[in-house]
PDB file of C-alpha atoms and ligand atoms in Angstrom:
ATOM      1  CA  MET A 934     -27.854   5.354  55.934  1.00  0.00           C
ATOM      2  CA  CYS A 935     -24.162   6.118  55.601  1.00  0.00           C
ATOM      3  CA  GLN A 936     -21.103   4.715  57.239  1.00  0.00           C
ATOM      4  CA  ILE A 937     -20.351   7.087  60.106  1.00  0.00           C
ATOM      5  CA  GLU A 938     -23.951   7.353  61.222  1.00  0.00           C
ATOM      6  CA  LYS A 939     -24.172   3.559  61.177  1.00  0.00           C
ATOM      7  CA  TYR A 940     -20.991   3.380  63.279  1.00  0.00           C
ATOM      8  CA  ILE A 941     -22.490   5.797  65.830  1.00  0.00           C
ATOM      9  CA  LEU A 942     -25.837   3.996  65.979  1.00  0.00           C
ATOM     10  CA  GLN A 943     -24.208   0.597  66.401  1.00  0.00           C
ATOM     11  CA  LYS A 944     -22.136   1.925  69.290  1.00  0.00           C
ATOM     12  CA  ILE A 945     -24.932   3.694  71.128  1.00  0.00           C
ATOM     13  CA  LYS A 946     -27.149   0.650  70.786  1.00  0.00           C
ATOM     14  CA  LYS A 947     -24.717  -1.085  73.159  1.00  0.00           C
ATOM     15  CA  SER A 948     -24.002   1.809  75.530  1.00  0.00           C
ATOM     16  CA  PRO A 949     -23.708   5.598  75.642  1.00  0.00           C
ATOM     17  CA  ILE A 950     -20.601   7.052  74.028  1.00  0.00           C
ATOM     18  CA  HIS A 951     -18.289  10.006  74.430  1.00  0.00           C
ATOM     19  CA  MET A 952     -17.068  12.366  71.729  1.00  0.00           C
ATOM     20  CA  THR A 953     -14.218  14.838  72.044  1.00  0.00           C
ATOM     21  CA  LEU A 954     -14.665  18.327  70.654  1.00  0.00           C
ATOM     22  CA  ILE A 955     -11.695  20.281  69.375  1.00  0.00           C
ATOM     23  CA  ASP A 956     -12.122  23.987  68.670  1.00  0.00           C
ATOM     24  CA  PRO A 957      -9.874  24.877  65.696  1.00  0.00           C
ATOM     25  CA  GLU A 958      -9.893  28.510  66.772  1.00  0.00           C
ATOM     26  CA  LYS A 959      -8.190  27.661  70.062  1.00  0.00           C
ATOM     27  CA  THR A 960      -5.913  24.807  68.980  1.00  0.00           C
ATOM     28  CA  TYR A 961      -2.846  24.396  66.780  1.00  0.00           C
ATOM     29  CA  PRO A 962      -2.487  21.297  64.553  1.00  0.00           C
ATOM     30  CA  LYS A 963       0.215  19.684  66.718  1.00  0.00           C
ATOM     31  CA  GLN A 964      -1.780  20.218  69.880  1.00  0.00           C
ATOM     32  CA  ALA A 965      -4.986  19.014  68.189  1.00  0.00           C
ATOM     33  CA  LEU A 966      -3.237  15.829  67.132  1.00  0.00           C
ATOM     34  CA  GLU A 967      -2.025  15.209  70.697  1.00  0.00           C
ATOM     35  CA  ILE A 968      -5.563  15.721  71.996  1.00  0.00           C
ATOM     36  CA  ALA A 969      -7.073  13.438  69.350  1.00  0.00           C
ATOM     37  CA  LYS A 970      -4.516  10.669  69.946  1.00  0.00           C
ATOM     38  CA  ALA A 971      -4.975  10.823  73.709  1.00  0.00           C
ATOM     39  CA  ALA A 972      -8.753  10.893  73.310  1.00  0.00           C
ATOM     40  CA  GLU A 973      -8.718   7.876  71.023  1.00  0.00           C
ATOM     41  CA  GLY A 974      -6.471   6.003  73.461  1.00  0.00           C
ATOM     42  CA  ALA A 975      -8.844   6.851  76.296  1.00  0.00           C
ATOM     43  CA  GLY A 976     -11.861   5.405  74.495  1.00  0.00           C
ATOM     44  CA  THR A 977     -13.600   8.388  72.955  1.00  0.00           C
ATOM     45  CA  SER A 978     -15.685   7.330  69.930  1.00  0.00           C
ATOM     46  CA  ALA A 979     -15.206  10.253  67.535  1.00  0.00           C
ATOM     47  CA  ILE A 980     -13.464  13.591  67.218  1.00  0.00           C
ATOM     48  CA  MET A 981     -15.727  16.552  66.587  1.00  0.00           C
ATOM     49  CA  ILE A 982     -14.128  19.638  65.107  1.00  0.00           C
ATOM     50  CA  GLY A 983     -15.728  23.038  65.177  1.00  0.00           C
ATOM     51  CA  GLY A 984     -16.496  26.230  67.006  1.00  0.00           C
ATOM     52  CA  SER A 985     -18.790  29.224  66.855  1.00  0.00           C
ATOM     53  CA  THR A 986     -16.246  31.836  65.850  1.00  0.00           C
ATOM     54  CA  LEU A 987     -14.211  30.036  63.207  1.00  0.00           C
ATOM     55  CA  THR A 988     -13.437  32.512  60.452  1.00  0.00           C
ATOM     56  CA  THR A 989     -10.553  30.942  58.551  1.00  0.00           C
ATOM     57  CA  PRO A 990     -10.546  27.438  57.111  1.00  0.00           C
ATOM     58  CA  TYR A 991      -6.729  27.395  57.003  1.00  0.00           C
ATOM     59  CA  ASN A 992      -6.107  26.058  60.511  1.00  0.00           C
ATOM     60  CA  LEU A 993      -9.110  23.756  60.180  1.00  0.00           C
ATOM     61  CA  ASP A 994      -7.656  22.023  57.122  1.00  0.00           C
ATOM     62  CA  LYS A 995      -4.281  21.600  58.792  1.00  0.00           C
ATOM     63  CA  ILE A 996      -5.777  20.252  62.012  1.00  0.00           C
ATOM     64  CA  ILE A 997      -7.955  17.687  60.276  1.00  0.00           C
ATOM     65  CA  LYS A 998      -5.195  16.538  57.939  1.00  0.00           C
ATOM     66  CA  ALA A 999      -2.854  16.065  60.899  1.00  0.00           C
ATOM     67  CA  ILE A1000      -5.405  14.067  62.895  1.00  0.00           C
ATOM     68  CA  LYS A1001      -6.498  11.990  59.934  1.00  0.00           C
ATOM     69  CA  LYS A1002      -2.989  10.619  59.403  1.00  0.00           C
ATOM     70  CA  LYS A1003      -2.662   9.178  62.899  1.00  0.00           C
ATOM     71  CA  VAL A1004      -6.129   8.617  64.342  1.00  0.00           C
ATOM     72  CA  LYS A1005      -8.602   5.959  63.243  1.00  0.00           C
ATOM     73  CA  ILE A1006     -11.849   7.095  64.885  1.00  0.00           C
ATOM     74  CA  PRO A1007     -14.123   9.268  62.714  1.00  0.00           C
ATOM     75  CA  ILE A1008     -13.687  13.018  62.402  1.00  0.00           C
ATOM     76  CA  ILE A1009     -17.035  14.777  62.374  1.00  0.00           C
ATOM     77  CA  LEU A1010     -17.383  18.465  61.602  1.00  0.00           C
ATOM     78  CA  PHE A1011     -19.386  20.529  64.070  1.00  0.00           C
ATOM     79  CA  PRO A1012     -19.692  23.792  62.150  1.00  0.00           C
ATOM     80  CA  GLY A1013     -20.884  27.112  63.470  1.00  0.00           C
ATOM     81  CA  ASN A1014     -21.026  28.506  59.962  1.00  0.00           C
ATOM     82  CA  ILE A1015     -20.069  27.638  56.368  1.00  0.00           C
ATOM     83  CA  SER A1016     -16.424  28.313  57.239  1.00  0.00           C
ATOM     84  CA  GLY A1017     -16.536  25.097  59.287  1.00  0.00           C
ATOM     85  CA  VAL A1018     -16.952  22.828  56.243  1.00  0.00           C
ATOM     86  CA  CYS A1019     -13.732  20.968  55.427  1.00  0.00           C
ATOM     87  CA  LYS A1020     -13.133  18.356  52.761  1.00  0.00           C
ATOM     88  CA  TYR A1021     -10.731  16.290  54.861  1.00  0.00           C
ATOM     89  CA  ALA A1022     -13.314  15.248  57.489  1.00  0.00           C
ATOM     90  CA  ASP A1023     -15.357  12.035  57.381  1.00  0.00           C
ATOM     91  CA  ALA A1024     -18.774  13.472  58.152  1.00  0.00           C
ATOM     92  CA  ILE A1025     -20.565  16.631  59.164  1.00  0.00           C
ATOM     93  CA  TRP A1026     -23.257  17.225  61.714  1.00  0.00           C
ATOM     94  CA  PHE A1027     -25.637  18.857  59.249  1.00  0.00           C
ATOM     95  CA  MET A1028     -27.234  20.972  61.890  1.00  0.00           C
ATOM     96  CA  SER A1029     -29.951  23.526  62.258  1.00  0.00           C
ATOM     97  CA  LEU A1030     -29.959  25.826  65.280  1.00  0.00           C
ATOM     98  CA  LEU A1031     -33.654  25.407  65.921  1.00  0.00           C
ATOM     99  CA  ASN A1032     -34.045  28.099  68.547  1.00  0.00           C
ATOM    100  CA  SER A1033     -32.138  30.788  66.703  1.00  0.00           C
ATOM    101  CA  THR A1034     -34.020  34.018  66.130  1.00  0.00           C
ATOM    102  CA  ASN A1035     -32.197  34.423  62.830  1.00  0.00           C
ATOM    103  CA  ARG A1036     -33.268  32.324  59.856  1.00  0.00           C
ATOM    104  CA  TYR A1037     -29.657  32.253  58.672  1.00  0.00           C
ATOM    105  CA  PHE A1038     -28.744  29.775  61.432  1.00  0.00           C
ATOM    106  CA  ILE A1039     -31.846  27.624  60.863  1.00  0.00           C
ATOM    107  CA  THR A1040     -31.693  27.184  57.075  1.00  0.00           C
ATOM    108  CA  GLY A1041     -29.541  29.975  55.583  1.00  0.00           C
ATOM    109  CA  ALA A1042     -26.026  28.669  56.259  1.00  0.00           C
ATOM    110  CA  GLN A1043     -27.259  25.181  55.412  1.00  0.00           C
ATOM    111  CA  ILE A1044     -28.284  26.032  51.858  1.00  0.00           C
ATOM    112  CA  LEU A1045     -24.887  27.589  51.282  1.00  0.00           C
ATOM    113  CA  ALA A1046     -23.050  24.651  52.853  1.00  0.00           C
ATOM    114  CA  ALA A1047     -25.070  21.899  51.149  1.00  0.00           C
ATOM    115  CA  PRO A1048     -23.337  22.069  47.742  1.00  0.00           C
ATOM    116  CA  LEU A1049     -19.932  22.004  49.466  1.00  0.00           C
ATOM    117  CA  VAL A1050     -20.914  18.949  51.489  1.00  0.00           C
ATOM    118  CA  LYS A1051     -21.896  17.253  48.243  1.00  0.00           C
ATOM    119  CA  LYS A1052     -18.777  18.342  46.378  1.00  0.00           C
ATOM    120  CA  TYR A1053     -16.503  17.118  49.179  1.00  0.00           C
ATOM    121  CA  SER A1054     -18.468  13.833  49.572  1.00  0.00           C
ATOM    122  CA  LEU A1055     -18.887  14.504  53.272  1.00  0.00           C
ATOM    123  CA  GLU A1056     -21.454  12.356  55.013  1.00  0.00           C
ATOM    124  CA  PRO A1057     -24.192  14.661  56.315  1.00  0.00           C
ATOM    125  CA  ILE A1058     -25.787  13.606  59.603  1.00  0.00           C
ATOM    126  CA  PRO A1059     -28.987  15.593  60.191  1.00  0.00           C
ATOM    127  CA  LEU A1060     -29.018  17.196  63.631  1.00  0.00           C
ATOM    128  CA  GLY A1061     -31.420  19.452  65.500  1.00  0.00           C
ATOM    129  CA  TYR A1062     -29.330  21.797  67.648  1.00  0.00           C
ATOM    130  CA  ILE A1063     -31.029  23.331  70.670  1.00  0.00           C
ATOM    131  CA  ILE A1064     -29.234  25.827  72.903  1.00  0.00           C
ATOM    132  CA  VAL A1065     -30.211  25.813  76.573  1.00  0.00           C
ATOM    133  CA  GLY A1066     -29.141  27.466  79.824  1.00  0.00           C
ATOM    134  CA  GLU A1067     -26.303  29.978  79.551  1.00  0.00           C
ATOM    135  CA  GLY A1068     -25.721  29.036  75.925  1.00  0.00           C
ATOM    136  CA  GLY A1069     -22.267  30.638  75.802  1.00  0.00           C
ATOM    137  CA  THR A1070     -20.684  31.888  72.594  1.00  0.00           C
ATOM    138  CA  ALA A1071     -22.835  29.554  70.492  1.00  0.00           C
ATOM    139  CA  ALA A1072     -25.960  31.355  71.698  1.00  0.00           C
ATOM    140  CA  ILE A1073     -24.538  34.821  71.094  1.00  0.00           C
ATOM    141  CA  ILE A1074     -23.162  34.103  67.629  1.00  0.00           C
ATOM    142  CA  GLY A1075     -26.131  31.949  66.654  1.00  0.00           C
ATOM    143  CA  GLN A1076     -28.584  34.573  67.905  1.00  0.00           C
ATOM    144  CA  ALA A1077     -30.419  31.943  69.878  1.00  0.00           C
ATOM    145  CA  ARG A1078     -32.989  32.457  72.582  1.00  0.00           C
ATOM    146  CA  PRO A1079     -31.568  29.830  74.984  1.00  0.00           C
ATOM    147  CA  ILE A1080     -34.145  27.743  76.790  1.00  0.00           C
ATOM    148  CA  PRO A1081     -33.887  28.348  80.547  1.00  0.00           C
ATOM    149  CA  TYR A1082     -33.130  25.332  82.706  1.00  0.00           C
ATOM    150  CA  ASN A1083     -36.437  25.790  84.519  1.00  0.00           C
ATOM    151  CA  LYS A1084     -38.363  25.336  81.246  1.00  0.00           C
ATOM    152  CA  PRO A1085     -37.469  21.745  80.273  1.00  0.00           C
ATOM    153  CA  GLU A1086     -40.833  21.331  78.558  1.00  0.00           C
ATOM    154  CA  ILE A1087     -39.833  23.896  75.915  1.00  0.00           C
ATOM    155  CA  SER A1088     -36.699  21.858  75.072  1.00  0.00           C
ATOM    156  CA  ALA A1089     -38.896  18.793  74.716  1.00  0.00           C
ATOM    157  CA  LEU A1090     -41.132  20.587  72.209  1.00  0.00           C
ATOM    158  CA  TYR A1091     -38.150  21.613  70.113  1.00  0.00           C
ATOM    159  CA  ALA A1092     -36.718  18.100  70.274  1.00  0.00           C
ATOM    160  CA  LEU A1093     -39.998  16.515  69.215  1.00  0.00           C
ATOM    161  CA  ALA A1094     -40.295  18.946  66.318  1.00  0.00           C
ATOM    162  CA  ALA A1095     -36.718  18.032  65.314  1.00  0.00           C
ATOM    163  CA  GLN A1096     -37.670  14.356  65.223  1.00  0.00           C
ATOM    164  CA  TYR A1097     -40.834  15.038  63.227  1.00  0.00           C
ATOM    165  CA  LEU A1098     -38.851  17.180  60.790  1.00  0.00           C
ATOM    166  CA  GLY A1099     -36.718  14.139  60.089  1.00  0.00           C
ATOM    167  CA  MET A1100     -33.566  14.972  61.984  1.00  0.00           C
ATOM    168  CA  HIS A1101     -31.656  11.921  63.155  1.00  0.00           C
ATOM    169  CA  PHE A1102     -30.127  13.344  66.346  1.00  0.00           C
ATOM    170  CA  VAL A1103     -30.920  16.092  68.846  1.00  0.00           C
ATOM    171  CA  TYR A1104     -28.174  18.080  70.586  1.00  0.00           C
ATOM    172  CA  LEU A1105     -28.892  19.801  73.885  1.00  0.00           C
ATOM    173  CA  GLU A1106     -26.161  22.425  74.104  1.00  0.00           C
ATOM    174  CA  ALA A1107     -25.435  24.313  77.319  1.00  0.00           C
ATOM    175  CA  GLY A1108     -22.617  26.238  75.621  1.00  0.00           C
ATOM    176  CA  SER A1109     -18.922  25.516  75.706  1.00  0.00           C
ATOM    177  CA  GLY A1110     -17.535  26.269  79.149  1.00  0.00           C
ATOM    178  CA  ALA A1111     -20.994  26.573  80.730  1.00  0.00           C
ATOM    179  CA  THR A1112     -20.900  26.735  84.516  1.00  0.00           C
ATOM    180  CA  LYS A1113     -23.716  24.188  84.798  1.00  0.00           C
ATOM    181  CA  PRO A1114     -24.280  21.303  82.368  1.00  0.00           C
ATOM    182  CA  VAL A1115     -27.735  20.515  80.989  1.00  0.00           C
ATOM    183  CA  PRO A1116     -29.788  19.424  84.035  1.00  0.00           C
ATOM    184  CA  SER A1117     -30.930  15.817  84.348  1.00  0.00           C
ATOM    185  CA  ASN A1118     -34.610  16.697  84.474  1.00  0.00           C
ATOM    186  CA  MET A1119     -34.353  18.488  81.123  1.00  0.00           C
ATOM    187  CA  ILE A1120     -32.589  15.514  79.481  1.00  0.00           C
ATOM    188  CA  LYS A1121     -35.091  13.121  81.061  1.00  0.00           C
ATOM    189  CA  LEU A1122     -38.084  15.036  79.776  1.00  0.00           C
ATOM    190  CA  VAL A1123     -36.641  15.289  76.271  1.00  0.00           C
ATOM    191  CA  ARG A1124     -35.919  11.544  76.401  1.00  0.00           C
ATOM    192  CA  SER A1125     -39.559  10.861  77.267  1.00  0.00           C
ATOM    193  CA  TYR A1126     -40.702  12.845  74.203  1.00  0.00           C
ATOM    194  CA  ILE A1127     -38.414  11.521  71.478  1.00  0.00           C
ATOM    195  CA  ASP A1128     -37.026   8.247  70.131  1.00  0.00           C
ATOM    196  CA  ILE A1129     -33.984   9.589  68.293  1.00  0.00           C
ATOM    197  CA  PRO A1130     -30.581   9.751  70.043  1.00  0.00           C
ATOM    198  CA  ILE A1131     -29.776  12.672  72.332  1.00  0.00           C
ATOM    199  CA  ILE A1132     -26.394  14.388  72.404  1.00  0.00           C
ATOM    200  CA  VAL A1133     -25.557  16.480  75.453  1.00  0.00           C
ATOM    201  CA  GLY A1134     -22.693  18.931  75.784  1.00  0.00           C
ATOM    202  CA  GLY A1135     -21.497  22.084  77.455  1.00  0.00           C
ATOM    203  CA  GLY A1136     -20.014  22.385  80.938  1.00  0.00           C
ATOM    204  CA  ILE A1137     -19.430  18.661  81.473  1.00  0.00           C
ATOM    205  CA  ARG A1138     -16.223  18.195  83.463  1.00  0.00           C
ATOM    206  CA  THR A1139     -16.557  15.289  85.858  1.00  0.00           C
ATOM    207  CA  GLY A1140     -17.502  11.636  85.933  1.00  0.00           C
ATOM    208  CA  ILE A1141     -20.567  12.570  87.972  1.00  0.00           C
ATOM    209  CA  ASP A1142     -21.672  14.998  85.237  1.00  0.00           C
ATOM    210  CA  ILE A1143     -21.377  12.180  82.694  1.00  0.00           C
ATOM    211  CA  GLN A1144     -23.249   9.737  84.916  1.00  0.00           C
ATOM    212  CA  ASN A1145     -26.064  12.235  85.434  1.00  0.00           C
ATOM    213  CA  ALA A1146     -26.375  12.838  81.699  1.00  0.00           C
ATOM    214  CA  VAL A1147     -26.421   9.156  80.704  1.00  0.00           C
ATOM    215  CA  LYS A1148     -28.744   8.166  83.558  1.00  0.00           C
ATOM    216  CA  ALA A1149     -31.167  10.819  82.338  1.00  0.00           C
ATOM    217  CA  GLY A1150     -31.060   9.408  78.811  1.00  0.00           C
ATOM    218  CA  ALA A1151     -28.170  10.969  76.893  1.00  0.00           C
ATOM    219  CA  ASN A1152     -26.730   8.674  74.215  1.00  0.00           C
ATOM    220  CA  ILE A1153     -23.712  10.804  73.376  1.00  0.00           C
ATOM    221  CA  VAL A1154     -21.828  13.096  75.729  1.00  0.00           C
ATOM    222  CA  VAL A1155     -19.507  15.711  74.269  1.00  0.00           C
ATOM    223  CA  THR A1156     -16.679  17.443  76.090  1.00  0.00           C
ATOM    224  CA  GLY A1157     -14.360  20.096  74.735  1.00  0.00           C
ATOM    225  CA  THR A1158     -13.029  22.547  77.308  1.00  0.00           C
ATOM    226  CA  ILE A1159     -11.628  19.827  79.580  1.00  0.00           C
ATOM    227  CA  VAL A1160      -8.971  18.903  77.001  1.00  0.00           C
ATOM    228  CA  GLU A1161      -7.968  22.407  75.965  1.00  0.00           C
ATOM    229  CA  LYS A1162      -5.250  22.470  78.610  1.00  0.00           C
ATOM    230  CA  GLU A1163      -2.676  19.911  77.614  1.00  0.00           C
ATOM    231  CA  ALA A1164      -2.038  18.213  80.954  1.00  0.00           C
ATOM    232  CA  LEU A1165      -3.385  14.714  81.559  1.00  0.00           C
ATOM    233  CA  ILE A1166      -5.728  14.636  78.559  1.00  0.00           C
ATOM    234  CA  LYS A1167      -5.776  10.863  78.336  1.00  0.00           C
ATOM    235  CA  GLU A1168      -6.468  10.445  82.049  1.00  0.00           C
ATOM    236  CA  LYS A1169      -9.194  13.074  82.003  1.00  0.00           C
ATOM    237  CA  ILE A1170     -11.011  11.529  79.051  1.00  0.00           C
ATOM    238  CA  ALA A1171     -10.523   7.986  80.352  1.00  0.00           C
ATOM    239  CA  ASP A1172     -12.209   9.046  83.585  1.00  0.00           C
ATOM    240  CA  LEU A1173     -15.158  10.475  81.637  1.00  0.00           C
ATOM    241  CA  VAL A1174     -15.443   7.431  79.383  1.00  0.00           C
ATOM    242  CA  ASN A1175     -15.329   5.048  82.354  1.00  0.00           C
ATOM    243  CA  ASN A1176     -18.220   6.875  83.910  1.00  0.00           C
ATOM    244  CA  LEU A1177     -20.414   6.266  80.867  1.00  0.00           C
ATOM    245  CA  HIS A1178     -20.883   2.720  82.070  1.00  0.00           C
ATOM    246  CA  ASP A1179     -21.129   3.247  85.859  1.00  0.00           C
ATOM    247  CA  LYS A1180     -24.881   3.329  85.869  1.00  0.00           C
TER     248      LYS A1180
HETATM  249  C1  1GP B1724     -19.672  22.797  73.163  1.00  0.00           C
HETATM  250  O1  1GP B1724     -20.939  21.039  73.987  1.00  0.00           O
HETATM  251  C2  1GP B1724     -19.667  21.392  73.622  1.00  0.00           C
HETATM  252  O2  1GP B1724     -20.251  22.888  71.923  1.00  0.00           O
HETATM  253  C3  1GP B1724     -18.606  21.144  74.644  1.00  0.00           C
HETATM  254  O3  1GP B1724     -18.687  21.993  75.768  1.00  0.00           O
HETATM  255  O4  1GP B1724     -16.399  22.896  76.030  1.00  0.00           O
HETATM  256  O5  1GP B1724     -17.985  22.932  77.955  1.00  0.00           O
HETATM  257  O6  1GP B1724     -17.005  20.785  77.157  1.00  0.00           O
HETATM  258  P1  1GP B1724     -17.446  22.140  76.780  1.00  0.00           P
END
């Protein structure tokens, strides 16, 4: 097992963690650096970089280079396509969108990205990505059939298959900016099916949302939208991180 994955596993063994997602399509390098610095100061454990509609690697390279100079926590790519692979990051969620209806998002982009990941010596972290609820842009671009919130058992089946296929993490994604985060009963049921760590993201904005997710069994909670507006980033993330432990 490689370095970044080890770092994540060691942390979540002690308590659930928070990761901050930056969308390179919506953020300039200077702004991304401010977000990453504030997030690090507030106790986030890693910076994830990616988005569903990223078409040009130019801004991505600049953002990651800027963050890398000043921030010590790992930078993990969260790609929506091969355009999201960048040599300056530390690791990549090597993800398969399991409930896509298009093979391209399950194994197609991955076979094209794999040689780049190798060439750039990026650490691949195998991840089963499951889109639920509204699903947002990720569901539209990824041609997913999002699992409705009233069908938690279907998410559990996907998650179990992900574990049996050898993936190291499962991500329950409600979609960036979702009006309702992944419901507790869905996370709880998935938790009862699988042993690998669960990442939850999409629509999480408050300490209560975080508490609900970790109480239900999430190991990693991801927020993105909450830091896209520049005011009070550190305070906002600190509030979320503090609520990881208020069980
Ligand atoms: C999206 O799960 C992430 O991929 C984060 O969602 O932007 O709603 O925080 P938000």
